[in-house]
Tab-separated table of C-alpha atoms in Angstrom:
chain	number	residue	atom	x	y	z
A	29	UNK	CA	-33.754	-52.072	61.812
A	30	UNK	CA	-35.639	-53.823	64.601
A	31	UNK	CA	-35.222	-57.270	63.033
A	32	UNK	CA	-31.542	-56.660	62.274
A	33	UNK	CA	-30.844	-55.579	65.858
A	34	UNK	CA	-32.788	-58.551	67.209
A	35	UNK	CA	-30.912	-60.992	64.956
A	36	UNK	CA	-27.555	-59.608	66.135
A	37	UNK	CA	-28.596	-59.997	69.761
A	38	UNK	CA	-29.891	-63.551	69.235
A	39	UNK	CA	-26.662	-64.578	67.510
A	40	UNK	CA	-24.610	-63.144	70.378
A	41	UNK	CA	-26.741	-64.989	72.939
A	42	UNK	CA	-26.400	-68.262	71.022
A	43	UNK	CA	-22.638	-67.968	70.656
A	44	UNK	CA	-21.937	-66.038	73.906
A	45	UNK	CA	-19.959	-63.649	71.769
A	46	UNK	CA	-19.922	-59.892	71.365
A	47	UNK	CA	-22.319	-58.041	69.113
A	48	UNK	CA	-22.271	-54.748	67.280
A	49	UNK	CA	-25.189	-53.327	65.324
A	50	UNK	CA	-26.146	-49.971	63.838
A	51	UNK	CA	-29.828	-49.118	64.004
A	52	UNK	CA	-32.237	-46.218	64.240
A	53	UNK	CA	-34.046	-45.506	67.499
A	54	UNK	CA	-37.117	-43.298	67.797
A	55	UNK	CA	-37.001	-40.497	70.338
A	56	UNK	CA	-39.966	-39.333	72.385
A	57	UNK	CA	-40.538	-36.503	69.898
A	58	UNK	CA	-40.922	-39.048	67.087
A	59	UNK	CA	-37.568	-38.300	65.417
A	60	UNK	CA	-35.204	-41.143	64.523
A	61	UNK	CA	-31.459	-41.148	65.174
A	62	UNK	CA	-28.760	-43.651	64.276
A	63	UNK	CA	-27.039	-45.479	67.144
A	64	UNK	CA	-24.166	-47.953	67.368
A	65	UNK	CA	-25.019	-50.595	69.981
A	66	UNK	CA	-22.250	-52.864	71.210
A	67	UNK	CA	-22.455	-55.547	73.869
A	68	UNK	CA	-20.413	-58.321	75.397
A	69	UNK	CA	-21.153	-61.017	77.967
A	70	UNK	CA	-19.603	-61.482	81.383
A	71	UNK	CA	-18.991	-65.199	81.867
A	72	UNK	CA	-18.345	-67.251	84.967
A	73	UNK	CA	-15.611	-69.890	85.244
A	74	UNK	CA	-17.881	-72.440	83.546
A	75	UNK	CA	-18.539	-70.147	80.603
A	76	UNK	CA	-22.099	-69.329	81.668
A	77	UNK	CA	-23.322	-65.799	80.937
A	78	UNK	CA	-23.809	-63.863	84.162
A	79	UNK	CA	-24.800	-60.560	82.611
A	80	UNK	CA	-24.457	-58.434	79.489
A	81	UNK	CA	-22.920	-54.995	79.321
A	82	UNK	CA	-22.075	-52.599	76.521
A	83	UNK	CA	-22.346	-49.128	75.062
A	84	UNK	CA	-24.799	-47.163	72.956
A	85	UNK	CA	-23.169	-44.439	70.844
A	86	UNK	CA	-25.028	-41.755	68.926
A	87	UNK	CA	-23.594	-41.975	65.380
A	88	UNK	CA	-26.376	-40.059	63.658
A	89	UNK	CA	-24.165	-37.280	62.280
A	90	UNK	CA	-21.646	-39.835	61.024
A	91	UNK	CA	-24.322	-41.938	59.310
A	92	UNK	CA	-25.871	-38.875	57.723
A	93	UNK	CA	-22.421	-37.889	56.486
A	94	UNK	CA	-21.727	-41.392	55.140
A	95	UNK	CA	-25.054	-41.510	53.326
A	96	UNK	CA	-24.388	-38.078	51.922
A	97	UNK	CA	-20.923	-39.119	50.762
A	98	UNK	CA	-22.391	-42.168	49.028
A	99	UNK	CA	-24.879	-39.958	47.239
A	100	UNK	CA	-22.264	-37.325	46.515
A	101	UNK	CA	-19.925	-39.888	44.946
A	102	UNK	CA	-22.548	-40.481	42.271
A	103	UNK	CA	-22.844	-36.771	41.658
A	104	UNK	CA	-19.209	-35.831	42.103
A	105	UNK	CA	-18.522	-35.544	38.378
A	106	UNK	CA	-21.239	-32.863	38.146
A	107	UNK	CA	-20.581	-30.924	41.348
A	108	UNK	CA	-17.379	-31.084	43.409
A	109	UNK	CA	-18.216	-27.742	44.968
A	110	UNK	CA	-21.305	-29.231	46.603
A	111	UNK	CA	-19.099	-31.855	48.253
A	112	UNK	CA	-16.703	-29.218	49.583
A	113	UNK	CA	-19.508	-27.187	51.107
A	114	UNK	CA	-20.883	-30.264	52.866
A	115	UNK	CA	-17.428	-31.333	54.079
A	116	UNK	CA	-16.737	-27.960	55.683
A	117	UNK	CA	-20.049	-28.158	57.529
A	118	UNK	CA	-19.366	-31.528	59.187
A	119	UNK	CA	-17.041	-31.593	62.210
A	120	UNK	CA	-15.429	-34.881	61.088
A	121	UNK	CA	-12.645	-34.952	58.501
A	122	UNK	CA	-13.656	-35.284	54.864
A	123	UNK	CA	-10.688	-36.190	52.675
A	124	UNK	CA	-10.089	-36.785	48.993
A	125	UNK	CA	-6.811	-37.988	47.471
A	126	UNK	CA	-5.333	-39.468	44.337
A	127	UNK	CA	-5.647	-43.286	44.128
A	128	UNK	CA	-2.051	-43.712	45.364
A	129	UNK	CA	-2.347	-41.106	48.165
A	130	UNK	CA	0.439	-39.056	46.592
A	131	UNK	CA	-1.742	-35.952	46.137
A	132	UNK	CA	-4.244	-34.496	48.602
A	133	UNK	CA	-7.091	-33.091	46.502
A	134	UNK	CA	-9.225	-31.939	49.412
A	135	UNK	CA	-9.202	-31.956	53.216
A	136	UNK	CA	-11.914	-30.398	55.373
A	137	UNK	CA	-11.361	-28.052	58.297
A	138	UNK	CA	-12.005	-30.906	60.736
A	139	UNK	CA	-8.413	-32.032	60.113
A	140	UNK	CA	-7.087	-29.060	62.065
A	141	UNK	CA	-9.379	-29.823	65.002
A	142	UNK	CA	-8.624	-33.564	65.182
A	143	UNK	CA	-5.059	-33.902	63.903
A	144	UNK	CA	-3.988	-30.553	65.389
A	145	UNK	CA	-2.210	-29.610	62.167
A	146	UNK	CA	-3.105	-27.116	59.430
A	147	UNK	CA	-4.780	-28.176	56.213
A	148	UNK	CA	-2.098	-26.227	54.341
A	149	UNK	CA	0.649	-28.395	55.827
A	150	UNK	CA	-1.181	-31.519	54.655
A	151	UNK	CA	-1.508	-30.213	51.103
A	152	UNK	CA	2.237	-29.560	51.171
A	153	UNK	CA	2.966	-33.027	52.591
A	154	UNK	CA	0.150	-35.462	51.668
A	155	UNK	CA	1.679	-38.162	53.884
A	156	UNK	CA	1.521	-36.028	57.026
A	157	UNK	CA	-1.656	-37.723	58.268
A	158	UNK	CA	0.067	-41.125	57.952
A	159	UNK	CA	3.159	-39.910	59.762
A	160	UNK	CA	0.944	-38.889	62.696
A	161	UNK	CA	-0.199	-42.507	63.199
A	162	UNK	CA	1.604	-44.213	66.073
A	163	UNK	CA	4.661	-46.034	64.649
A	164	UNK	CA	3.547	-49.427	65.944
A	165	UNK	CA	0.198	-49.098	64.145
A	166	UNK	CA	1.283	-47.248	61.009
A	167	UNK	CA	2.002	-50.175	58.689
A	168	UNK	CA	-1.114	-52.064	59.718
A	169	UNK	CA	-3.306	-48.983	59.341
A	170	UNK	CA	-1.986	-48.066	55.919
A	171	UNK	CA	-2.273	-51.689	54.779
A	172	UNK	CA	-5.992	-51.455	55.522
A	173	UNK	CA	-6.254	-48.828	52.796
A	174	UNK	CA	-4.716	-51.147	50.180
A	175	UNK	CA	-8.083	-52.659	49.089
A	176	UNK	CA	-9.555	-49.336	47.938
A	177	UNK	CA	-6.337	-48.596	46.066
A	178	UNK	CA	-7.166	-51.735	44.058
A	179	UNK	CA	-10.660	-53.168	43.549
A	180	UNK	CA	-12.559	-52.841	46.838
A	181	UNK	CA	-15.241	-50.117	46.740
A	182	UNK	CA	-14.756	-49.185	50.411
A	183	UNK	CA	-12.844	-49.965	53.601
A	184	UNK	CA	-12.785	-49.117	57.300
A	185	UNK	CA	-10.007	-49.015	59.904
A	186	UNK	CA	-9.307	-47.714	63.407
A	187	UNK	CA	-5.933	-46.368	64.497
A	188	UNK	CA	-4.329	-43.935	66.915
A	189	UNK	CA	-2.575	-40.681	66.068
A	190	UNK	CA	-0.234	-38.425	68.048
A	191	UNK	CA	-0.989	-34.718	67.903
A	192	UNK	CA	1.726	-32.051	68.047
A	193	UNK	CA	0.830	-31.398	71.708
A	194	UNK	CA	1.586	-35.045	72.551
A	195	UNK	CA	-2.016	-36.130	73.094
A	196	UNK	CA	-3.275	-39.367	71.527
A	197	UNK	CA	-6.507	-39.633	69.573
A	198	UNK	CA	-8.379	-42.692	68.316
A	199	UNK	CA	-9.545	-42.385	64.697
A	200	UNK	CA	-12.248	-44.294	62.841
A	201	UNK	CA	-11.547	-43.942	59.123
A	202	UNK	CA	-13.736	-45.024	56.201
A	203	UNK	CA	-12.609	-44.773	52.596
A	204	UNK	CA	-14.478	-45.032	49.295
A	205	UNK	CA	-13.517	-45.302	45.657
A	206	UNK	CA	-14.556	-42.589	43.189
A	207	UNK	CA	-14.709	-43.735	39.572
A	208	UNK	CA	-15.407	-41.842	36.376
A	209	UNK	CA	-18.125	-42.613	33.856
A	210	UNK	CA	-15.897	-45.240	32.255
A	211	UNK	CA	-15.323	-47.050	35.560
A	212	UNK	CA	-11.734	-45.853	35.986
A	213	UNK	CA	-10.579	-45.222	39.568
A	214	UNK	CA	-9.820	-41.495	39.678
A	215	UNK	CA	-9.873	-40.607	43.373
A	216	UNK	CA	-10.299	-41.900	46.912
A	217	UNK	CA	-12.594	-40.161	49.384
A	218	UNK	CA	-13.569	-40.776	52.967
A	219	UNK	CA	-14.496	-39.674	56.470
A	220	UNK	CA	-12.223	-39.768	59.518
A	221	UNK	CA	-13.857	-39.399	62.931
A	222	UNK	CA	-12.428	-38.846	66.407
A	223	UNK	CA	-13.699	-41.784	68.521
A	224	UNK	CA	-11.407	-41.206	71.506
A	225	UNK	CA	-14.315	-40.636	73.872
A	226	UNK	CA	-16.015	-43.856	72.824
A	227	UNK	CA	-12.792	-45.849	73.213
A	228	UNK	CA	-12.258	-44.483	76.717
A	229	UNK	CA	-15.819	-45.372	77.702
A	230	UNK	CA	-15.480	-48.900	76.377
A	231	UNK	CA	-12.163	-49.363	78.186
A	232	UNK	CA	-13.674	-48.154	81.455
A	233	UNK	CA	-16.669	-50.476	81.061
A	234	UNK	CA	-14.435	-53.451	80.375
A	235	UNK	CA	-12.223	-52.575	83.335
A	236	UNK	CA	-15.234	-52.170	85.623
A	237	UNK	CA	-16.820	-55.480	84.691
Protein backbone atom coordinates (compact mmCIF):
# COMPACT_ATOMS: atom_id res chain seq x y z
CA UNK A 1 0.00 0.00 0.00
CA UNK A 2 2.81 2.39 0.88
CA UNK A 3 4.55 1.95 -2.48
CA UNK A 4 1.28 2.26 -4.41
CA UNK A 5 0.38 5.50 -2.61
CA UNK A 6 3.88 6.86 -3.15
CA UNK A 7 3.81 5.99 -6.87
CA UNK A 8 0.46 7.79 -7.28
CA UNK A 9 1.83 10.88 -5.56
CA UNK A 10 5.05 10.87 -7.63
CA UNK A 11 3.08 10.56 -10.87
CA UNK A 12 0.85 13.48 -9.86
CA UNK A 13 3.89 15.61 -9.00
CA UNK A 14 5.55 14.78 -12.33
CA UNK A 15 2.45 15.55 -14.37
CA UNK A 16 0.98 18.27 -12.09
CA UNK A 17 -2.25 16.35 -12.29
CA UNK A 18 -4.72 15.06 -9.74
CA UNK A 19 -4.27 11.78 -7.92
CA UNK A 20 -6.58 9.30 -6.27
CA UNK A 21 -5.43 6.23 -4.36
CA UNK A 22 -6.97 3.74 -1.95
CA UNK A 23 -4.69 2.51 0.80
CA UNK A 24 -4.68 1.25 4.36
CA UNK A 25 -3.45 3.49 7.17
CA UNK A 26 -2.49 2.24 10.62
CA UNK A 27 -4.14 3.91 13.59
CA UNK A 28 -2.43 4.56 16.91
CA UNK A 29 -4.02 1.40 18.32
CA UNK A 30 -2.36 -0.67 15.58
CA UNK A 31 -5.55 -1.32 13.59
CA UNK A 32 -5.62 -0.69 9.84
CA UNK A 33 -8.43 1.09 7.98
CA UNK A 34 -8.97 1.74 4.29
CA UNK A 35 -8.86 5.37 3.11
CA UNK A 36 -9.46 7.09 -0.22
CA UNK A 37 -6.88 9.87 -0.64
CA UNK A 38 -7.44 12.43 -3.37
CA UNK A 39 -5.33 15.47 -4.17
CA UNK A 40 -4.98 18.20 -6.74
CA UNK A 41 -2.46 20.99 -7.28
CA UNK A 42 -3.04 24.73 -7.15
CA UNK A 43 -1.09 26.29 -10.02
CA UNK A 44 0.00 29.84 -10.66
CA UNK A 45 -0.38 31.61 -14.01
CA UNK A 46 2.83 29.97 -15.26
CA UNK A 47 1.61 26.50 -14.37
CA UNK A 48 3.90 26.15 -11.35
CA UNK A 49 2.52 24.22 -8.38
CA UNK A 50 1.95 26.53 -5.44
CA UNK A 51 0.45 23.98 -3.08
CA UNK A 52 -1.45 20.70 -2.94
CA UNK A 53 -4.83 20.18 -1.37
CA UNK A 54 -7.26 17.29 -1.19
CA UNK A 55 -9.40 15.00 0.92
CA UNK A 56 -8.97 11.81 2.90
CA UNK A 57 -12.15 9.72 3.14
CA UNK A 58 -12.61 6.71 5.39
CA UNK A 59 -13.89 3.97 3.04
CA UNK A 60 -13.14 1.04 5.33
CA UNK A 61 -16.73 -0.22 5.57
CA UNK A 62 -17.14 0.06 1.80
CA UNK A 63 -13.91 -1.83 1.10
CA UNK A 64 -14.82 -4.53 3.58
CA UNK A 65 -18.20 -4.82 1.88
CA UNK A 66 -16.62 -4.97 -1.59
CA UNK A 67 -14.16 -7.65 -0.52
CA UNK A 68 -16.99 -9.58 1.06
CA UNK A 69 -19.08 -9.29 -2.10
CA UNK A 70 -16.16 -10.58 -4.18
CA UNK A 71 -15.83 -13.55 -1.87
CA UNK A 72 -19.58 -14.04 -1.70
CA UNK A 73 -19.87 -14.11 -5.50
CA UNK A 74 -17.73 -17.24 -5.50
CA UNK A 75 -19.93 -18.81 -2.87
CA UNK A 76 -23.27 -17.49 -4.06
CA UNK A 77 -24.31 -20.76 -5.69
CA UNK A 78 -23.97 -22.49 -2.30
CA UNK A 79 -25.42 -19.83 -0.01
CA UNK A 80 -27.58 -16.90 -1.12
CA UNK A 81 -28.93 -16.56 2.40
CA UNK A 82 -25.47 -15.67 3.69
CA UNK A 83 -25.33 -12.81 1.18
CA UNK A 84 -28.73 -11.49 2.28
CA UNK A 85 -27.74 -11.49 5.93
CA UNK A 86 -24.57 -9.54 5.15
CA UNK A 87 -26.42 -7.08 2.90
CA UNK A 88 -28.96 -6.23 5.60
CA UNK A 89 -26.13 -5.53 8.04
CA UNK A 90 -24.35 -2.96 5.85
CA UNK A 91 -25.81 0.56 5.68
CA UNK A 92 -25.05 0.85 1.94
CA UNK A 93 -27.36 -0.62 -0.69
CA UNK A 94 -26.71 -4.19 -1.79
CA UNK A 95 -28.60 -5.03 -4.97
CA UNK A 96 -29.01 -8.06 -7.18
CA UNK A 97 -30.88 -8.13 -10.50
CA UNK A 98 -31.35 -10.16 -13.63
CA UNK A 99 -28.69 -9.50 -16.32
CA UNK A 100 -31.06 -7.13 -18.17
CA UNK A 101 -32.24 -5.31 -15.01
CA UNK A 102 -35.82 -6.38 -15.70
CA UNK A 103 -36.18 -8.25 -12.39
CA UNK A 104 -34.97 -7.15 -8.96
CA UNK A 105 -33.88 -10.32 -7.15
CA UNK A 106 -32.72 -8.61 -3.98
CA UNK A 107 -32.39 -5.12 -2.51
CA UNK A 108 -31.11 -4.38 0.99
CA UNK A 109 -32.77 -2.11 3.53
CA UNK A 110 -30.23 0.62 2.77
CA UNK A 111 -32.32 1.47 -0.31
CA UNK A 112 -35.05 2.94 1.87
CA UNK A 113 -32.55 5.09 3.75
CA UNK A 114 -30.72 6.42 0.67
CA UNK A 115 -33.34 6.46 -2.08
CA UNK A 116 -36.17 7.33 0.34
CA UNK A 117 -38.42 4.71 -1.23
CA UNK A 118 -39.58 1.30 0.02
CA UNK A 119 -37.91 -1.91 -1.07
CA UNK A 120 -41.37 -3.27 -1.89
CA UNK A 121 -41.95 -0.50 -4.43
CA UNK A 122 -38.67 -1.38 -6.14
CA UNK A 123 -39.57 -5.06 -6.39
CA UNK A 124 -42.84 -3.97 -8.00
CA UNK A 125 -41.06 -1.58 -10.38
CA UNK A 126 -37.44 -2.71 -10.93
CA UNK A 127 -36.68 0.47 -12.89
CA UNK A 128 -37.64 2.77 -10.02
CA UNK A 129 -34.02 3.32 -8.98
CA UNK A 130 -33.19 4.42 -12.55
CA UNK A 131 -36.17 6.76 -12.70
CA UNK A 132 -34.86 8.49 -9.56
CA UNK A 133 -31.63 9.49 -11.35
CA UNK A 134 -31.66 13.11 -12.49
CA UNK A 135 -32.96 13.23 -16.09
CA UNK A 136 -29.83 14.90 -17.43
CA UNK A 137 -27.64 12.12 -16.01
CA UNK A 138 -29.93 9.13 -16.50
CA UNK A 139 -28.82 7.96 -19.94
CA UNK A 140 -25.14 8.38 -19.16
CA UNK A 141 -25.47 6.58 -15.84
CA UNK A 142 -27.37 3.64 -17.25
CA UNK A 143 -24.94 3.40 -20.17
CA UNK A 144 -22.18 2.85 -17.62
CA UNK A 145 -23.91 -0.38 -16.63
CA UNK A 146 -23.84 -1.72 -20.20
CA UNK A 147 -20.40 -3.40 -19.84
CA UNK A 148 -21.50 -5.75 -17.04
CA UNK A 149 -24.60 -6.63 -19.04
CA UNK A 150 -22.14 -7.95 -21.65
CA UNK A 151 -18.60 -9.16 -20.93
CA UNK A 152 -17.06 -6.83 -18.34
CA UNK A 153 -16.76 -8.44 -14.88
CA UNK A 154 -17.40 -5.16 -13.04
CA UNK A 155 -18.07 -1.44 -13.43
CA UNK A 156 -18.32 1.75 -11.40
CA UNK A 157 -20.28 4.99 -11.87
CA UNK A 158 -21.32 8.10 -9.95
CA UNK A 159 -24.66 9.83 -10.44
CA UNK A 160 -27.23 11.94 -8.62
CA UNK A 161 -30.72 10.91 -7.57
CA UNK A 162 -33.77 12.90 -6.46
CA UNK A 163 -35.57 11.61 -3.39
CA UNK A 164 -39.34 11.94 -2.92
CA UNK A 165 -38.74 14.85 -0.51
CA UNK A 166 -36.91 16.76 -3.26
CA UNK A 167 -33.42 16.39 -1.81
CA UNK A 168 -30.53 15.36 -4.08
CA UNK A 169 -28.07 12.62 -3.22
CA UNK A 170 -24.80 11.64 -4.89
CA UNK A 171 -24.43 7.88 -5.42
CA UNK A 172 -21.31 5.80 -6.02
CA UNK A 173 -22.41 2.53 -7.61
CA UNK A 174 -20.31 -0.57 -8.32
CA UNK A 175 -21.66 -3.58 -10.18
CA UNK A 176 -20.36 -7.13 -10.61
CA UNK A 177 -21.25 -10.09 -12.77
CA UNK A 178 -22.41 -13.35 -11.17
CA UNK A 179 -21.89 -16.43 -13.34
CA UNK A 180 -22.85 -20.04 -12.82
CA UNK A 181 -20.51 -23.02 -12.84
CA UNK A 182 -20.68 -23.13 -16.63
CA UNK A 183 -19.67 -19.47 -16.98
CA UNK A 184 -23.14 -18.24 -17.96
CA UNK A 185 -24.10 -14.76 -16.74
CA UNK A 186 -27.05 -15.34 -14.41
CA UNK A 187 -27.24 -12.19 -12.29
CA UNK A 188 -25.77 -8.77 -11.61
CA UNK A 189 -24.90 -7.66 -8.08
CA UNK A 190 -23.44 -4.53 -6.58
CA UNK A 191 -23.12 -1.89 -3.89
CA UNK A 192 -24.52 1.64 -4.04
CA UNK A 193 -23.20 4.16 -1.52
CA UNK A 194 -24.33 7.66 -0.56
CA UNK A 195 -21.29 9.92 -1.15
CA UNK A 196 -23.14 13.23 -0.85
CA UNK A 197 -21.07 14.34 2.12
CA UNK A 198 -17.81 13.64 0.32
CA UNK A 199 -18.97 15.51 -2.79
CA UNK A 200 -19.93 18.55 -0.72
CA UNK A 201 -16.55 18.55 1.02
CA UNK A 202 -14.68 18.32 -2.26
CA UNK A 203 -16.75 21.14 -3.76
CA UNK A 204 -16.08 23.36 -0.75
CA UNK A 205 -12.34 22.62 -0.91
CA UNK A 206 -12.21 23.44 -4.60
CA UNK A 207 -14.19 26.63 -4.05
CA UNK A 208 -11.94 27.68 -1.17
CA UNK A 209 -8.70 27.14 -3.05
